[in-house]
Structures are given as structure tokens and as C-alpha cells.
Tab-separated table of C-alpha atoms in Angstrom:
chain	number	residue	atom	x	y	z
V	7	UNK	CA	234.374	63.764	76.261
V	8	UNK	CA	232.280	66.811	75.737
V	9	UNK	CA	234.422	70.328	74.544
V	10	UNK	CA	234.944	72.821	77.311
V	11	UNK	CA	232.846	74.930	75.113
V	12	UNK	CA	229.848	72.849	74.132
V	13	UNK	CA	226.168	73.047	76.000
V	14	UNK	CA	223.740	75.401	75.714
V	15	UNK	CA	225.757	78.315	77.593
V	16	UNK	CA	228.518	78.126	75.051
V	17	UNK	CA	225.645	77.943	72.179
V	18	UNK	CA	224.092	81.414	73.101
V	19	UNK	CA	227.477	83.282	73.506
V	20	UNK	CA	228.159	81.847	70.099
V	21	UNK	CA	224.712	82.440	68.678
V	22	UNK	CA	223.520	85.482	66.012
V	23	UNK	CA	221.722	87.007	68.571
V	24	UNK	CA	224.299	86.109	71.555
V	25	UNK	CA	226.289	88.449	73.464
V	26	UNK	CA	228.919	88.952	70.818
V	27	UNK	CA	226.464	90.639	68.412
V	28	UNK	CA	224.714	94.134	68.277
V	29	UNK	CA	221.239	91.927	68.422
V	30	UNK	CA	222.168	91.650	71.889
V	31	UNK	CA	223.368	94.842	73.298
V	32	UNK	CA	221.214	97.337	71.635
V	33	UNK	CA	218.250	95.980	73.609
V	34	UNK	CA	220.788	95.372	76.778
V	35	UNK	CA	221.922	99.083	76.303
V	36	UNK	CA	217.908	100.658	76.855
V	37	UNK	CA	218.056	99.292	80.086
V	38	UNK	CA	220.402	102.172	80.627
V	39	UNK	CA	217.503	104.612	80.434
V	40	UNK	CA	215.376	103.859	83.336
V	41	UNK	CA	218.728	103.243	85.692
V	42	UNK	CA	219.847	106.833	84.940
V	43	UNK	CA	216.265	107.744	86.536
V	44	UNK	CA	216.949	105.391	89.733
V	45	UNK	CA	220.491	106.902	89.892
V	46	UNK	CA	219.436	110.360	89.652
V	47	UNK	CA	216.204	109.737	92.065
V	48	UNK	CA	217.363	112.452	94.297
V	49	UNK	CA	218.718	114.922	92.044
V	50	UNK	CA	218.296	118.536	92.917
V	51	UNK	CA	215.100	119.434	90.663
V	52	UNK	CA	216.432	122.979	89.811
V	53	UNK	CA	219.167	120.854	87.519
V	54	UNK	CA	216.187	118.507	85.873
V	55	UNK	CA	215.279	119.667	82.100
V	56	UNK	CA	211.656	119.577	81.939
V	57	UNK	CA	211.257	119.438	78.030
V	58	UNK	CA	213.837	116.094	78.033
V	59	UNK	CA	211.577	114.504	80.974
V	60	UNK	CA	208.480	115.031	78.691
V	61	UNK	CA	210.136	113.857	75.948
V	62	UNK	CA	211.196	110.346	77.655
V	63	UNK	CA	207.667	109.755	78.951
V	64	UNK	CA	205.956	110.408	75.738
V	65	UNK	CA	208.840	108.324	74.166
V	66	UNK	CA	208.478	105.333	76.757
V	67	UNK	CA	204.641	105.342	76.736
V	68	UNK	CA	204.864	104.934	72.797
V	69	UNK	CA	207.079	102.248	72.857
V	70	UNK	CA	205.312	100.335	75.498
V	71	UNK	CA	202.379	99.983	73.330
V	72	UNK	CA	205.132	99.222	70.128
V	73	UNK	CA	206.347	96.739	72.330
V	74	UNK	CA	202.979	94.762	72.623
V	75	UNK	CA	202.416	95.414	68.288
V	76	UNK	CA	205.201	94.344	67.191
V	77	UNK	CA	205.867	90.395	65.916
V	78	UNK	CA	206.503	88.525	68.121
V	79	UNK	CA	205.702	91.038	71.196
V	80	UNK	CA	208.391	91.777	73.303
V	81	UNK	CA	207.723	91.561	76.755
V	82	UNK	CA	210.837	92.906	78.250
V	83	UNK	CA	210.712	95.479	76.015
V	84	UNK	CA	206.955	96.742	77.403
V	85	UNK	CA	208.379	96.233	81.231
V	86	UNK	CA	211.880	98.094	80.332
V	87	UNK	CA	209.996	101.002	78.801
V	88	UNK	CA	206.970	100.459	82.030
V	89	UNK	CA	210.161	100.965	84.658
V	90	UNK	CA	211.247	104.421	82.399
V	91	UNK	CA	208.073	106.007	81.825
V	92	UNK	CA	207.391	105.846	85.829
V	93	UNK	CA	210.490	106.763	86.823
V	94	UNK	CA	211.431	109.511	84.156
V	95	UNK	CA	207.819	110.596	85.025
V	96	UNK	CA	208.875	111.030	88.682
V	97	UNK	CA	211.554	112.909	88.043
V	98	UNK	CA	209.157	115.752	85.497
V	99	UNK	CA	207.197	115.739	88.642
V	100	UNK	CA	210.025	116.407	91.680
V	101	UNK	CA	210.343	119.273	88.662
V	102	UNK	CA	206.907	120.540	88.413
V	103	UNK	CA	206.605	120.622	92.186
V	104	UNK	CA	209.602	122.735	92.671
V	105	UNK	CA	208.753	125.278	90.067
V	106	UNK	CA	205.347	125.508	91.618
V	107	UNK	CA	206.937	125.886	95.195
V	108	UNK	CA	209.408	128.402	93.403
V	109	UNK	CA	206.512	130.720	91.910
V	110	UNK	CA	204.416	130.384	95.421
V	111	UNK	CA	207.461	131.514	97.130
V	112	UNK	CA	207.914	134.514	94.775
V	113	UNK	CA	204.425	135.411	95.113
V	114	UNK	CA	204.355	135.329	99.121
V	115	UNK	CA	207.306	137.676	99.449
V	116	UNK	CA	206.508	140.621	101.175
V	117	UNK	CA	206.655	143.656	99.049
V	118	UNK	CA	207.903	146.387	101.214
K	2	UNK	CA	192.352	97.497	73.397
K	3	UNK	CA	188.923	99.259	73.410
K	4	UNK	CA	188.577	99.870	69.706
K	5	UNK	CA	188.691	103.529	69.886
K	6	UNK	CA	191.565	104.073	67.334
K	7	UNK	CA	189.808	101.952	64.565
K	8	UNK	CA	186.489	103.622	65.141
K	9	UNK	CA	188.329	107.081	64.640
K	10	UNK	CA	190.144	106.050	61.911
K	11	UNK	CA	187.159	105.032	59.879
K	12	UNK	CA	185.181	108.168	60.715
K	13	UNK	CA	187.786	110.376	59.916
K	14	UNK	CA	188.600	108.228	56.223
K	15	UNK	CA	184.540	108.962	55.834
K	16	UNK	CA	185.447	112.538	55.352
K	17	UNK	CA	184.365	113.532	51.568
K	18	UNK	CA	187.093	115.544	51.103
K	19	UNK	CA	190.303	113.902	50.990
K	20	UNK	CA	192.092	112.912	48.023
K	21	UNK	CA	192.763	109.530	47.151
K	22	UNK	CA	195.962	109.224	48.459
K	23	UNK	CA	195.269	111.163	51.794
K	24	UNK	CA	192.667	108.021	51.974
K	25	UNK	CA	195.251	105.473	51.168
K	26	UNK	CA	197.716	107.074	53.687
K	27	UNK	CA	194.917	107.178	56.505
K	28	UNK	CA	193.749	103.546	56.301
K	29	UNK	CA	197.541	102.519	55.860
K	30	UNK	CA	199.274	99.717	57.936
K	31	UNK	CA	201.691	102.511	59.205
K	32	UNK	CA	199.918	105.213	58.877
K	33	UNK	CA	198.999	108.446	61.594
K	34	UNK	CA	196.708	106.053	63.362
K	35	UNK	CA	198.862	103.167	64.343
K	36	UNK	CA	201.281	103.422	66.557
K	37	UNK	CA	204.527	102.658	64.036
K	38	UNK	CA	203.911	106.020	63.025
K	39	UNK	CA	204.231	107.897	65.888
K	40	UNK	CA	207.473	105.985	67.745
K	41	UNK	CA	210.067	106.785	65.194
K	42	UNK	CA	208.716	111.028	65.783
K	43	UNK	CA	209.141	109.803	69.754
K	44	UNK	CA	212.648	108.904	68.752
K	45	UNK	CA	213.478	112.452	67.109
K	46	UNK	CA	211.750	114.363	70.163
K	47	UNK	CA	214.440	113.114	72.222
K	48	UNK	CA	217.130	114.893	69.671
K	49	UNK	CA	215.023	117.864	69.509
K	50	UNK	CA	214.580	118.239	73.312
K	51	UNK	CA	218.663	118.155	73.056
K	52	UNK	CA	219.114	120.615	70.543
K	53	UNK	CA	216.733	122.410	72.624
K	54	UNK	CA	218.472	122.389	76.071
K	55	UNK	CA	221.813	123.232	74.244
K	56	UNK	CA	220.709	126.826	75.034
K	57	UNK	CA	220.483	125.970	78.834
K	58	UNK	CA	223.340	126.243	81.327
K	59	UNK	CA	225.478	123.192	81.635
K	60	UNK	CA	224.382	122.499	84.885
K	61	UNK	CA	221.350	121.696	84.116
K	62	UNK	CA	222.087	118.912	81.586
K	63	UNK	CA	222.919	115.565	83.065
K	64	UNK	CA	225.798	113.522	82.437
K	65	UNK	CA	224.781	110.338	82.986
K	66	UNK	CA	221.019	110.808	80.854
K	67	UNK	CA	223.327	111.918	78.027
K	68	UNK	CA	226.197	109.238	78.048
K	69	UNK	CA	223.054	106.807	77.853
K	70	UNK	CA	221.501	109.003	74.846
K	71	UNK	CA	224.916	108.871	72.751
K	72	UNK	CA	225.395	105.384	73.849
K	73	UNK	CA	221.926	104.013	72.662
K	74	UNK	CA	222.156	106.310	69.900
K	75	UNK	CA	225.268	104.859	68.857
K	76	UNK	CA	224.442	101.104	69.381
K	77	UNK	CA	221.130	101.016	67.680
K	78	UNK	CA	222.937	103.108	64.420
K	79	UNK	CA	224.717	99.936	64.195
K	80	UNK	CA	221.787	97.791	64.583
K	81	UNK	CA	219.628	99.718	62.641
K	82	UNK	CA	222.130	98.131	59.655
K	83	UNK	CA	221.681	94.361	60.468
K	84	UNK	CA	218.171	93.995	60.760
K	85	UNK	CA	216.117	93.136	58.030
K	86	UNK	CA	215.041	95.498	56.375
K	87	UNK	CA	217.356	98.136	56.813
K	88	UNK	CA	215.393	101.226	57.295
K	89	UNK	CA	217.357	104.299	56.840
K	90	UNK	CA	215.147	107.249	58.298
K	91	UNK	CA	215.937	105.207	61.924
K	92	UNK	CA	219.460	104.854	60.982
K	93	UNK	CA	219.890	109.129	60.909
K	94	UNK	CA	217.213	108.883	63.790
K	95	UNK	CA	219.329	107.171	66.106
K	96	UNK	CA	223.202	108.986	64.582
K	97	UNK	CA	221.248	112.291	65.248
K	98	UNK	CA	220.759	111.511	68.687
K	99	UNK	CA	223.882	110.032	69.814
K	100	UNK	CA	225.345	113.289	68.274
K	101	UNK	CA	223.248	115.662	70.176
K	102	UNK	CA	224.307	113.274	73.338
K	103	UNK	CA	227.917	113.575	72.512
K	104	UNK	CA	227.734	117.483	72.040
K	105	UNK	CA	226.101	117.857	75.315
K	106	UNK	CA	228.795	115.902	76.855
K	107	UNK	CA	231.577	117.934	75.064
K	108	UNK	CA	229.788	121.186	76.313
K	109	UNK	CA	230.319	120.001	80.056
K	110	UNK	CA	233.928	118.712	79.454
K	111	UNK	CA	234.505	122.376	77.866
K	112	UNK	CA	233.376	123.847	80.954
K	113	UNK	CA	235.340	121.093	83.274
K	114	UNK	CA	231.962	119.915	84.904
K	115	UNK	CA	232.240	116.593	83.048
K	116	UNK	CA	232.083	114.784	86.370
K	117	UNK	CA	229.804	117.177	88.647
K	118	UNK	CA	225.987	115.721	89.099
């Protein structure tokens, strides 16, 4: 009778790149990135840090293409770091717009 | 993907004035014009950005965008020391910026707006 805790289920949990390793999670754990950008997708743009939003596009869009160079190319990697630089770039924008709507506003008050 | 980048890096190796080993660096497999150069300076943008917005009021840094710095930071530190080969600019790469992270968190839990978006 096959073990309880044989097939190919039980093989990957128990494998050295399964879920009980770091091989696993480190790549699990980057996912983080672009669901911080969904969670946040209304958040009030005055509290948004433009240099950290450029920073996570230009990091994203670098690793996308790293993604495709490296051997063997990881797809999920490109499409993880696709998802992030979109998002993260939506947020730099909500930012940019309400600076800009900030500085119009400024300039359209009356002087008395 | 269009050849641009090879093109560029062959015109700019044609330059007579560069030393041998400026040369040698140039037309390198990791060198400025392929992209393993530029992703680990990606990496420490993120820590600089940090260090940067440690001036800034803590409202404006985000809880959640800096639990996931420290975390990744954290993990890949670790797995930065099983992969083959172990490469040791990464490993103080990744340690600097889950330390940045973690400061940024301790500033808000100073301030008791840990939990506030």
C-alpha cells in the first residue's frame, strides 16, 4: 500500500527547492511587492514617496529584462516584476498628478 | 532585441583612448553594457531611496511597502548563501535593505503610527 506521504505532492514539499527551503520562498516573498501596490491602489498621494516609486520602476524594469537573460529564463519572474513596474508606476503617477494639481492650485490663488 | 546595445558597445570599445583594461571591462560578460551590471545598482537604489526618505515625516512612509522591503531583504540574505556561487556584494545588498526597511518601521512604531495607512 502506498505511504500517506508518497506521490508527487509529497515529493515537492520534500524537495531542495520545495516549500521547506529558502529556494522557495525568496521568489514566493517578491510577489509581495506588486500586492503592496494593489493594496495601496487608493492611497492618498500626498503620503506616496516619489523617489521610492522611481526607484521600484527602474528596479522592476531591470529585472524584467534579467529575468528573460538569465539561464534558464524565468518566466514568472518577468510577469511578477511586469505586474510591479505597472502598478508601482501607477502609483508615481496618482503622485505626479497631485503635485501638479497642488502647484496649479497655488498658482491660481488670488493674490489680494 | 534590436541589437542596439551590441552596436553601442562596440563603437564605444573603438574609442582610441582607453586603457587596456577599461577595454576588457567594456566588452566584459558583466560589464556596464549588459544588464547583470546594472540590477544589483537597482537593488541598492531601493536602500538609498530609504536612507533618503528617513528625512521625511513618518506619514509619508508606508508600512506595508517597508515590511515587504525588510522581509525580501531578509529572505534573499539567506538565499543569497545557498546558491551557487555565493556572491557576497548581493549578500550586504539585500542585509542593507532589509535594515533600512526595519528602521523605517521602528521610526513609525516610535511615533505609535505603526498601524495607520
Amino acid at each position: 500500500m502506498a505511504s500517506k506521504f508518497s506521490g508527487i505532492f509529497w515529493t515537492w514539499v520534500h524537495s531542495s527547492t520545495g516549500p521547506k527551503t529558502t529556494h522557495f520562498w525568496a521568489p514566493v516573498c517578491n510577489w509581495f511587492f506588486p500586492i503592496q501596490a494593489l493594496y495601496d491602489w487608493n492611497r492618498d498621494p500626498a503620503k506616496i514617496s516619489k523617489e521610492m516609486q522611481c526607484v521600484l520602476v527602474c528596479y522592476s524594469s531591470l529585472f524584467m529584462r534579467w529575468a528573460l537573460r538569465i539561464s534558464p529564463q524565468s518566466y514568472i519572474l518577468f510577469c511578477m516584476h511586469l505586474f510591479n513596474a505597472t502598478l508601482q508606476g501607477r502609483l508615481l503617477i496618482r503622485r505626479l498628478m497631485w503635485e501638479s494639481s497642488q502647484q496649479k492650485a497655488i498658482e491660481d490663488k488670488p493674490t489680494n | 532585441m534590436f541589437g542596439i546595445v551590441p552596436k553601442l558597445q562596440q563603437y564605444v570599445c573603438a574609442w582610441n583612448f582607453w586603457p587596456a583594461f577599461m577595454k576588457k571591462f567594456i566588452m566584459s560578460e558583466k560589464g556596464p553594457f549588459t544588464i547583470f551590471f546594472w540590477t544589483p545598482l537597482a537593488k541598492w537604489g531601493i536602500s538609498i531611496a530609504n536612507i533618503g526618505d528617513m528625512r521625511k515625516p513618518v506619514e509619508q512612509v508606508n508600512t506595508l511597502q517597508q515590511c515587504v522591503i525588510a522581509w525580501t531583504g531578509l529572505l534573499f540574505t539567506r538565499w543569497c548563501f545557498i546558491i551557487t556561487p555565493r556572491v557576497y556584494s548581493l549578500v550586504i545588498c539585500n542585509f542593507c535593505m532589509a535594515q533600512t526597511g526595519l528602521y523605517q518601521l521602528y521610526r513609525k512604531h516610535q511615533q505609535g503610527k505603526l498601524f495607520t495607512r
